[in-house]
XYZ file of N, CA and C in Angstrom:
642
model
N 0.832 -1.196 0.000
C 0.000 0.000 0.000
C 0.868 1.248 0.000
N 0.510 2.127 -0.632
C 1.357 3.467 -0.667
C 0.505 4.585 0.084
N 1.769 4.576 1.237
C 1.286 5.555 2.733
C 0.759 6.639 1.708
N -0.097 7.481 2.650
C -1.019 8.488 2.412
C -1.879 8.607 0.890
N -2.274 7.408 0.479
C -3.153 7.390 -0.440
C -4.389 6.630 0.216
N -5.364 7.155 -0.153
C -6.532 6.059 0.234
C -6.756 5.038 -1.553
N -6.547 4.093 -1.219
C -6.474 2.990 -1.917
C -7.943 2.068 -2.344
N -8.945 2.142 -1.643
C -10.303 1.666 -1.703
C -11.433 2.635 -1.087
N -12.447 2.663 -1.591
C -13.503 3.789 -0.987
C -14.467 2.121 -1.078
N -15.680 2.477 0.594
C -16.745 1.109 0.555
C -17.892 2.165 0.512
N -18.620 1.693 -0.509
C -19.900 2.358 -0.420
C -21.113 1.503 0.221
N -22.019 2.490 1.087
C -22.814 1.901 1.900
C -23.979 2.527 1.510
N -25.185 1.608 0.983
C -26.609 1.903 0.481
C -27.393 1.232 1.066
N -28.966 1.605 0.948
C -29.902 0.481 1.482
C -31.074 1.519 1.629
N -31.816 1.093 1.381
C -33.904 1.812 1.487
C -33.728 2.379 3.070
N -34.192 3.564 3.276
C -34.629 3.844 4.680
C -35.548 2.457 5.279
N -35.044 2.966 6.594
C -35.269 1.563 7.458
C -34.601 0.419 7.577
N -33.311 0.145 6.162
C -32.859 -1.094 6.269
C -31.751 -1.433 7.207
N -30.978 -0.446 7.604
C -30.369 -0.852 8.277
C -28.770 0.287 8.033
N -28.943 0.694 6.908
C -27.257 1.156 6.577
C -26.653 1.959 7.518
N -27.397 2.933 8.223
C -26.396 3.838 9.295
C -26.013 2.610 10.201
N -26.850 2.209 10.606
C -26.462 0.945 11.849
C -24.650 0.262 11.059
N -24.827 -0.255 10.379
C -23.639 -0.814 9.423
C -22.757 0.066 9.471
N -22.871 1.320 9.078
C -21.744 2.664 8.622
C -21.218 2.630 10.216
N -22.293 2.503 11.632
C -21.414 2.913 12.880
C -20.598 1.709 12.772
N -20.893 0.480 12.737
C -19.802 -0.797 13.049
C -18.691 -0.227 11.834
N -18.869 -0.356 10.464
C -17.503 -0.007 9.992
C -16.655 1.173 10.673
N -17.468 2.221 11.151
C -16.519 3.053 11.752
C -15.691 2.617 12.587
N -16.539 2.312 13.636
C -16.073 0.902 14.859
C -14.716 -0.152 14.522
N -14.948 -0.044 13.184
C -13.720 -0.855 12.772
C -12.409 -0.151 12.502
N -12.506 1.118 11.983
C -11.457 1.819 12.117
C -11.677 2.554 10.674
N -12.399 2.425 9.562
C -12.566 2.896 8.587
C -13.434 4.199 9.093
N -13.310 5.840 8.711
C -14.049 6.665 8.783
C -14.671 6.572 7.609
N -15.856 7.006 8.276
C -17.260 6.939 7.074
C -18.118 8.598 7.208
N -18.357 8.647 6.102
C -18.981 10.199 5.447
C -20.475 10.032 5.179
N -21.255 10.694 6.017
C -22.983 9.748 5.611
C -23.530 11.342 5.009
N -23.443 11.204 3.273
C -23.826 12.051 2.798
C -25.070 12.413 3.547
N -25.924 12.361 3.851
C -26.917 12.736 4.234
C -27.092 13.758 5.129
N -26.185 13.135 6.315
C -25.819 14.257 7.341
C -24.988 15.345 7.153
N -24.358 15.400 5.824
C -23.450 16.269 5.366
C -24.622 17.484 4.649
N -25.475 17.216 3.694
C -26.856 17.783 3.227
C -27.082 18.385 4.363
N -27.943 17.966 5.538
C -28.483 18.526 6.361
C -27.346 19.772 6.747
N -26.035 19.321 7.241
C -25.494 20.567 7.768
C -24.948 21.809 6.774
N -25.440 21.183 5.419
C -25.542 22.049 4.167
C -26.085 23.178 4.121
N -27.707 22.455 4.334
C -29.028 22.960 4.662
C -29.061 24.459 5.321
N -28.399 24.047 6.717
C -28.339 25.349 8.231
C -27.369 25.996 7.819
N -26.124 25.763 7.405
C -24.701 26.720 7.239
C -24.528 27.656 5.985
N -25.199 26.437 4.802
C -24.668 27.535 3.586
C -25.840 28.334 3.236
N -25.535 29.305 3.360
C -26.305 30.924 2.917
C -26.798 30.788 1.531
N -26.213 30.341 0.355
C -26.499 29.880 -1.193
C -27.874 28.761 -1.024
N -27.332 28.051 -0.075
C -28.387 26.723 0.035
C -29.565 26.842 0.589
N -29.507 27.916 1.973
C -30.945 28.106 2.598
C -31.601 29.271 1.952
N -30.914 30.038 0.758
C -32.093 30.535 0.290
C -32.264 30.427 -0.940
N -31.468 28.900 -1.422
C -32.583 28.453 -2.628
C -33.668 27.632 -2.216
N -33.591 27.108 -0.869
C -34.612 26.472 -0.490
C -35.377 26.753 -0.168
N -35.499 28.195 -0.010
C -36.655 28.985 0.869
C -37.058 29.423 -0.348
N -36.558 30.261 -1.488
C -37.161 30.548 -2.811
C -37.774 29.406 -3.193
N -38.185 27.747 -2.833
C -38.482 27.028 -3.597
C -39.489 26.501 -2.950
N -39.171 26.091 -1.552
C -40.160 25.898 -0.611
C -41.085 26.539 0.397
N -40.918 28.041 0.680
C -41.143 28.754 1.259
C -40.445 28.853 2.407
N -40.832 30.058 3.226
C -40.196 30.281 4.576
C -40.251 29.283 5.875
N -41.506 28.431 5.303
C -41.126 27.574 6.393
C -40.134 26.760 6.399
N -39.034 26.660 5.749
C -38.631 25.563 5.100
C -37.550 25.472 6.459
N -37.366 26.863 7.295
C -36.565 27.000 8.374
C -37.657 27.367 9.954
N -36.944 27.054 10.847
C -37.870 27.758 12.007
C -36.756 28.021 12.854
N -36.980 28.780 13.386
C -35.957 29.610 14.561
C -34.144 29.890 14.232
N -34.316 29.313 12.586
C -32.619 29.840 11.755
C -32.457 28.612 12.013
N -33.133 27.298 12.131
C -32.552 26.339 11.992
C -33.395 25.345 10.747
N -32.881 24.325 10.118
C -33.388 23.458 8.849
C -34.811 22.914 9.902
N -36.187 23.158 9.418
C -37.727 22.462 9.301
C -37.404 21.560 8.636
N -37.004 20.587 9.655
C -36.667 18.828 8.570
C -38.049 18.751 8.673
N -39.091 18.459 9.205
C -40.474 17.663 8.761
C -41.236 18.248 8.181
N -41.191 20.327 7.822
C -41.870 20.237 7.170
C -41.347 20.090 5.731
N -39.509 20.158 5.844
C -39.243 19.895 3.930
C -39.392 18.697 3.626
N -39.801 17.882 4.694
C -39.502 16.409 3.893
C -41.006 16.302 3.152
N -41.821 17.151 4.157
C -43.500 16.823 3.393
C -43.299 17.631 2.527
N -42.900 18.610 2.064
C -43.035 19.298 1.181
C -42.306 18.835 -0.295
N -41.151 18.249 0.058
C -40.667 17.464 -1.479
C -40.792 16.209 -1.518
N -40.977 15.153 -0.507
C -41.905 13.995 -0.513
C -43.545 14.411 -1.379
N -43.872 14.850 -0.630
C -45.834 15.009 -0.463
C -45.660 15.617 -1.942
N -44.654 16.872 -2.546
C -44.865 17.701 -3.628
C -44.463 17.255 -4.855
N -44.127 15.681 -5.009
C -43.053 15.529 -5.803
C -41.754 16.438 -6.276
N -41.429 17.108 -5.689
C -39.943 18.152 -6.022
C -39.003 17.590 -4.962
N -38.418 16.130 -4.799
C -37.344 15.683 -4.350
C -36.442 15.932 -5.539
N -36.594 15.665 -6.489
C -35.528 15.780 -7.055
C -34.605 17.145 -7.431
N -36.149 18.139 -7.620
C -35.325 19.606 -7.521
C -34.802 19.653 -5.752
N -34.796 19.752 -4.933
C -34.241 19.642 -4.090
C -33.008 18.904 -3.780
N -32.737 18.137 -4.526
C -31.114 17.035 -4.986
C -30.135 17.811 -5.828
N -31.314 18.753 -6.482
C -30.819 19.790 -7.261
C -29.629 20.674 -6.745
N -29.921 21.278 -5.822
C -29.885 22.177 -4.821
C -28.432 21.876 -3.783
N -28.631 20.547 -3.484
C -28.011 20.188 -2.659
C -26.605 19.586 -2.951
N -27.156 18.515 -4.076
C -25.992 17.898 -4.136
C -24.502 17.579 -4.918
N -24.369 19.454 -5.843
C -23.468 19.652 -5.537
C -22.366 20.278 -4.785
N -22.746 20.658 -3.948
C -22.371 21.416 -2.824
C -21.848 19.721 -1.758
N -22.904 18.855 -1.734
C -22.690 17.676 -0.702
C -21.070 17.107 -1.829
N -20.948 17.271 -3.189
C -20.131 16.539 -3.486
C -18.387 17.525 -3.766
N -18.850 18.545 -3.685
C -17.896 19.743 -3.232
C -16.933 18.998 -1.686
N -18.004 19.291 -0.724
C -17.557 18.618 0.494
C -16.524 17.279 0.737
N -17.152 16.128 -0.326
C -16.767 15.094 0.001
C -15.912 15.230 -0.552
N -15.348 15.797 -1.785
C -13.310 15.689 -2.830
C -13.029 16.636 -1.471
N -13.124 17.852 -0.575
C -12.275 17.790 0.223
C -11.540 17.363 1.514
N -12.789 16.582 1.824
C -12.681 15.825 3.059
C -12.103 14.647 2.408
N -12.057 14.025 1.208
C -11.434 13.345 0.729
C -9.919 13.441 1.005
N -9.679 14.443 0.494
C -8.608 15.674 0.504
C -7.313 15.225 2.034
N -8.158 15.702 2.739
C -7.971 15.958 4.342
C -7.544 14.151 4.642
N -8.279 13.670 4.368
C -8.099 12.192 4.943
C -6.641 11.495 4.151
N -6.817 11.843 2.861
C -5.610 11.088 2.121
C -4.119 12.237 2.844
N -4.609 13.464 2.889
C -3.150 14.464 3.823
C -2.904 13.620 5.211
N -3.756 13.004 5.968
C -3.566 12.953 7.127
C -2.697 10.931 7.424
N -3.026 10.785 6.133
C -2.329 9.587 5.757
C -3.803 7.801 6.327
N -4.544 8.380 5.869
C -5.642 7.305 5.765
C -6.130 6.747 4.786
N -5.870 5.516 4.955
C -6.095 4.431 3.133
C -7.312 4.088 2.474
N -8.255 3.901 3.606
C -9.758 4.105 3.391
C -10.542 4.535 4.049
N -11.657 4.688 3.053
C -13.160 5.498 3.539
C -13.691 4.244 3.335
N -15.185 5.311 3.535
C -16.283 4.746 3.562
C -17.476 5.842 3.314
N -18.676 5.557 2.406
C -19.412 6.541 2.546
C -20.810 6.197 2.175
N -22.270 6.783 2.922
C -23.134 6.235 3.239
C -23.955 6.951 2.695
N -24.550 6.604 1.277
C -25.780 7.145 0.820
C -26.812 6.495 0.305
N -28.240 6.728 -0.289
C -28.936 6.000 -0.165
C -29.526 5.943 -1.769
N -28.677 7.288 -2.516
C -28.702 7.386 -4.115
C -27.321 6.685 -4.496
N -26.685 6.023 -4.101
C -25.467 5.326 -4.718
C -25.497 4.902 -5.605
N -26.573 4.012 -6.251
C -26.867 3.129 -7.173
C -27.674 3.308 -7.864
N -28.071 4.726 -7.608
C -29.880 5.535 -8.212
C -29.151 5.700 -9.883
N -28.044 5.793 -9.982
C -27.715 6.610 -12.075
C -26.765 5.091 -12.415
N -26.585 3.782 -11.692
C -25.627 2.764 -12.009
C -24.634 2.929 -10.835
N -23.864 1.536 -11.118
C -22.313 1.724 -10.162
C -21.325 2.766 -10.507
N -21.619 3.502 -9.581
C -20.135 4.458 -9.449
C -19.000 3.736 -9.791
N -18.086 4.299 -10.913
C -16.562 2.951 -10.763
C -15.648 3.430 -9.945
N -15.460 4.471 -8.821
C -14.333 4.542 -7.773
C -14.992 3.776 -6.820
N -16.022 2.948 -6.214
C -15.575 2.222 -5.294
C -15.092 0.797 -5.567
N -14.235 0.552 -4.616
C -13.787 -0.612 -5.139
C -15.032 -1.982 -3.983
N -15.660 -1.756 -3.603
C -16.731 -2.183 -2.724
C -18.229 -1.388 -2.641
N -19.204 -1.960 -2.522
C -20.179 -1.412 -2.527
C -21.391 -2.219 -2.035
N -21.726 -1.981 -0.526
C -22.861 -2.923 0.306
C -23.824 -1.975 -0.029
N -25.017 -3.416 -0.438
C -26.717 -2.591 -0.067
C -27.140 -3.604 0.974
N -27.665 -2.752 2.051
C -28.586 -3.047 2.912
C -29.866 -3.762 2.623
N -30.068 -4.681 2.940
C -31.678 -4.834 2.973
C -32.019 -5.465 3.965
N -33.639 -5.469 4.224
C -34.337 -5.667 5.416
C -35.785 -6.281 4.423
N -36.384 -6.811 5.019
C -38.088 -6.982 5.139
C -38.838 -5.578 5.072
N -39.657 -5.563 4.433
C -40.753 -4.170 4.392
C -41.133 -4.087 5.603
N -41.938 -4.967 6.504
C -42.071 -4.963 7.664
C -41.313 -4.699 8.674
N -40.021 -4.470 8.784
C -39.154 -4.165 9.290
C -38.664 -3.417 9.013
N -38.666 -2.740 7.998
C -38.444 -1.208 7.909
C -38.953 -0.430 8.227
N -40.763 -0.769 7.679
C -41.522 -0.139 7.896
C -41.698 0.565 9.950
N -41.567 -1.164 10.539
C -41.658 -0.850 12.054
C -40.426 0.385 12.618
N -39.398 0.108 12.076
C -38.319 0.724 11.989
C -38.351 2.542 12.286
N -38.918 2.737 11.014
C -38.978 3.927 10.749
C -40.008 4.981 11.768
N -41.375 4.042 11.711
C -42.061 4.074 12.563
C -41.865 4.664 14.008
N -40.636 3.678 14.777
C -40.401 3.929 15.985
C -39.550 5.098 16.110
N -38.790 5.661 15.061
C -38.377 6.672 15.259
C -38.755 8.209 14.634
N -39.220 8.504 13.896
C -40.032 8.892 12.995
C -41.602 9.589 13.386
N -42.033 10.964 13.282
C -43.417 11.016 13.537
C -43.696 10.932 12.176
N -43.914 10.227 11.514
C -44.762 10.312 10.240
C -45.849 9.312 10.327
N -46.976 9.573 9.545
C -48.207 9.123 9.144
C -47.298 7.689 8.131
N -48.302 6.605 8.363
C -48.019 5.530 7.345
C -47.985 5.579 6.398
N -48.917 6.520 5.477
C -48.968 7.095 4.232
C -47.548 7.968 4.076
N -46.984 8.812 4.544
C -45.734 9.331 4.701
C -44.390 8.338 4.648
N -44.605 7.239 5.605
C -43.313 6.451 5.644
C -43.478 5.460 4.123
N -44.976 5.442 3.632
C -44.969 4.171 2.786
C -44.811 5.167 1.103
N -45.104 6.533 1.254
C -44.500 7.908 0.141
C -43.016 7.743 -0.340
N -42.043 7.616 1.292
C -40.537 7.493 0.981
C -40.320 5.867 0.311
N -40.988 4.966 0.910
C -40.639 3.542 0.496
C -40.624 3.606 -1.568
N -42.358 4.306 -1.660
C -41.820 4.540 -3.096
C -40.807 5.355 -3.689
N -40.435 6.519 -3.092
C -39.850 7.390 -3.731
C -38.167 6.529 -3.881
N -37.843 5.794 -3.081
C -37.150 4.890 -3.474
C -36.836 3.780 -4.306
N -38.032 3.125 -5.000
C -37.985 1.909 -5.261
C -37.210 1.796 -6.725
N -36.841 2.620 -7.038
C -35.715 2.939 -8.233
C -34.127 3.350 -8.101
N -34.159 2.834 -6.359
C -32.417 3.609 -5.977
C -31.248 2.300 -6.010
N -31.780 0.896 -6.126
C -31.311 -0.001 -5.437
C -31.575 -1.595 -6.247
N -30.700 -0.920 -7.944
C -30.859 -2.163 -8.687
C -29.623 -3.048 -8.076
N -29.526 -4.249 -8.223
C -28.991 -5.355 -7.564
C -28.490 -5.640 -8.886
N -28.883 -5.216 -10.093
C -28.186 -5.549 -11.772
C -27.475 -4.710 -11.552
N -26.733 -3.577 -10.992
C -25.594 -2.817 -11.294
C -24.563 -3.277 -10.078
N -24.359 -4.146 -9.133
C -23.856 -4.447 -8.728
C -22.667 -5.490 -9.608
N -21.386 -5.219 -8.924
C -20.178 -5.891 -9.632
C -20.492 -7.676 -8.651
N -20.808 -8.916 -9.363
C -21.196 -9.925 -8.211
C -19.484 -10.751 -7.470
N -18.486 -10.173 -7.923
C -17.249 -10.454 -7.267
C -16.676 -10.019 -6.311
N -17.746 -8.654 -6.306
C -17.083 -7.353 -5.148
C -17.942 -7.383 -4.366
N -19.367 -6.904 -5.144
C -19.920 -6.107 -3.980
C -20.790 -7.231 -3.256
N -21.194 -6.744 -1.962
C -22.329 -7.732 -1.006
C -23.410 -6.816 -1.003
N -24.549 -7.959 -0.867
C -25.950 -7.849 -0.154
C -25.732 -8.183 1.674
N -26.191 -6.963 2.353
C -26.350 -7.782 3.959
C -27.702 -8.106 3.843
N -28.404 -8.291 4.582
C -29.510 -9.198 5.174
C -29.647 -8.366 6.423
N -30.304 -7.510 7.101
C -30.410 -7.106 8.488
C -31.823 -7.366 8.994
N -32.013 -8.349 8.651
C -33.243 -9.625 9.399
C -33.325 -9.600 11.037
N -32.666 -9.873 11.839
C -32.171 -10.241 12.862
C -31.724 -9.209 13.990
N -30.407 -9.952 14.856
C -30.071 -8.834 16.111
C -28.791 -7.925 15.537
N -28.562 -6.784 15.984
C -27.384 -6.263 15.995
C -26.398 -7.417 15.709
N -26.007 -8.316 16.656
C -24.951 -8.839 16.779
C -24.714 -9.505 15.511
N -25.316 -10.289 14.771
C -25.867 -10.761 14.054
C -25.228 -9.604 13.012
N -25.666 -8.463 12.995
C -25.115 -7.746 12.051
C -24.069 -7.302 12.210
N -23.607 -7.407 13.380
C -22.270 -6.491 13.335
C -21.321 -7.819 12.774
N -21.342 -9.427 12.832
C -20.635 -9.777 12.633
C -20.818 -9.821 11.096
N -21.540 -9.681 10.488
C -21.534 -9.358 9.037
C -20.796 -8.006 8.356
N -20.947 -7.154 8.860
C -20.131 -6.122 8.983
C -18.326 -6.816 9.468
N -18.145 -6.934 10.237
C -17.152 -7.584 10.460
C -16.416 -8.447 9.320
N -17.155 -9.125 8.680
C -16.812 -10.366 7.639
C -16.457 -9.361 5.710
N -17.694 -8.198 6.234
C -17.242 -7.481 4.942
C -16.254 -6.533 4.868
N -15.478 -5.757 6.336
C -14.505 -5.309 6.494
C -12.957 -6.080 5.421
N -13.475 -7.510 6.195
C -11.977 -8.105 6.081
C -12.249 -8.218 4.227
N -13.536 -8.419 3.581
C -13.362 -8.543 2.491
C -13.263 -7.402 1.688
N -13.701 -6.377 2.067
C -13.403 -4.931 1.304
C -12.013 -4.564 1.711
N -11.062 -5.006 2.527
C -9.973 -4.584 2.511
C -8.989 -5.915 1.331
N -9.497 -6.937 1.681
C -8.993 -7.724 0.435
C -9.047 -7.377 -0.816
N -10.494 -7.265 -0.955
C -10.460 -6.429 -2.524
C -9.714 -5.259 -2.752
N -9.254 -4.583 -1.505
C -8.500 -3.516 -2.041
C -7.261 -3.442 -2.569
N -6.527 -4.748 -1.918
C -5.097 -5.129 -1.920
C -5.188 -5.903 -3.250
N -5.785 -7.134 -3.567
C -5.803 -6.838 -4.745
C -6.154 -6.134 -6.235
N -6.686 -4.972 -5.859
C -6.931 -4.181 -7.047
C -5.489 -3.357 -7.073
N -4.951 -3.033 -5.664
C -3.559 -2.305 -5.599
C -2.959 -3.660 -6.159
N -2.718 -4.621 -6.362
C -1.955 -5.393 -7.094
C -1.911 -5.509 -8.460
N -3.129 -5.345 -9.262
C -3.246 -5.810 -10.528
C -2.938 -4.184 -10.845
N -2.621 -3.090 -9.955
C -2.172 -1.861 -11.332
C -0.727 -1.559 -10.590
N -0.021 -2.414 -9.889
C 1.215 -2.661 -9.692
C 2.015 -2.735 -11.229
């Protein structure tokens, strides 16, 4: 491996509810830092001045309350309005601004891999920089309960996002040598040792892809 390059990026996907942040904390846990676009958006949202007032030109003033991001009412509003996607608009190049420099920062500080957690990974095909790429899945019912318990949304609301997804997470653009399916059926433990098992194999795949351009 050649110090201060990051050598493999693992991408982490999966439908709300399935499980992927849970996964992204154990890989962290493992020693890989992980980037959960999502949470990067949100602190997009509150900080950048460009961002909160294209969102307010688009969604109105509520789109903030007290100078801070109205997550429930934008989610009804580009869920419920169909304008998620202008809102992706908005966001995500600025979220991908962020990530080449934190990229940046990690390969200066001499760290070989990432990891990064989104839930459009697979929404336009496989990205070809990761050299790994897990999707999450779960049972509908278990997402559904999932979301539920944390979540004030109406069922009609949680079962809005289930569709607005169902086009993010073809299993035909997956590479079948590299990437894994988890299964998060079951207990934590259960998952973390799956997590565990795909560590050791996303770092394999990395060593040999650093081999074959040796």
């Amino acid at each position: 491996m050649k110090k201060g390059v990051i050598i493999g990026k693992l991408g982490i996907t999966g439908g709300i509810g399935a499980g992927k942040t849970l996964v992204s904390q154990f890989v962290q846990d493992l020693g890989i830092p992980v980037i959960t676009l999502d949470e990067v958006a949100k602190s997009l949202m509150n900080s950048d001045a460009q961002v909160r007032s294209e969102i307010i030109q688009m969604f109105g003033d509520e789109s903030y309350s007290n100078d801070r991001l109205n997550t429930s009412y934008l989610a009804k509003a580009a869920f419920g309005e169909g304008k998620v996607e202008r809102l992706n608009e908005i966001i995500h190049p600025r979220v991908y601004d962020f990530l080449d420099q934190e990229e940046a920062r990690l390969i200066k500080s001499g760290t070989r891999y990432m990891a990064i957690e989104s839930a459009l990974m697979l929404k336009h095909g496989r990205p070809e920089h990761y050299a790994v790429i897990v999707l999450v899945e779960a049972k509908k019912s278990l997402r559904f309960a999932r979301v539920k318990s944390r979540n004030q949304w109406s069922d009609r609301e949680i079962e809005a996002r289930f569709q607005s997804q169902t086009s993010f997470f073809s299993k035909a653009a997956l590479l079948p040598d590299r990437d894994l399916i988890i299964e998060n059926n079951a207990t934590k433990q259960e998952l973390k040792s799956k997590v565990e098992r795909l560590v050791i194999h996303f770092k394999n795949v990395c060593d040999n892809l650093l081999q074959s351009h040796d």
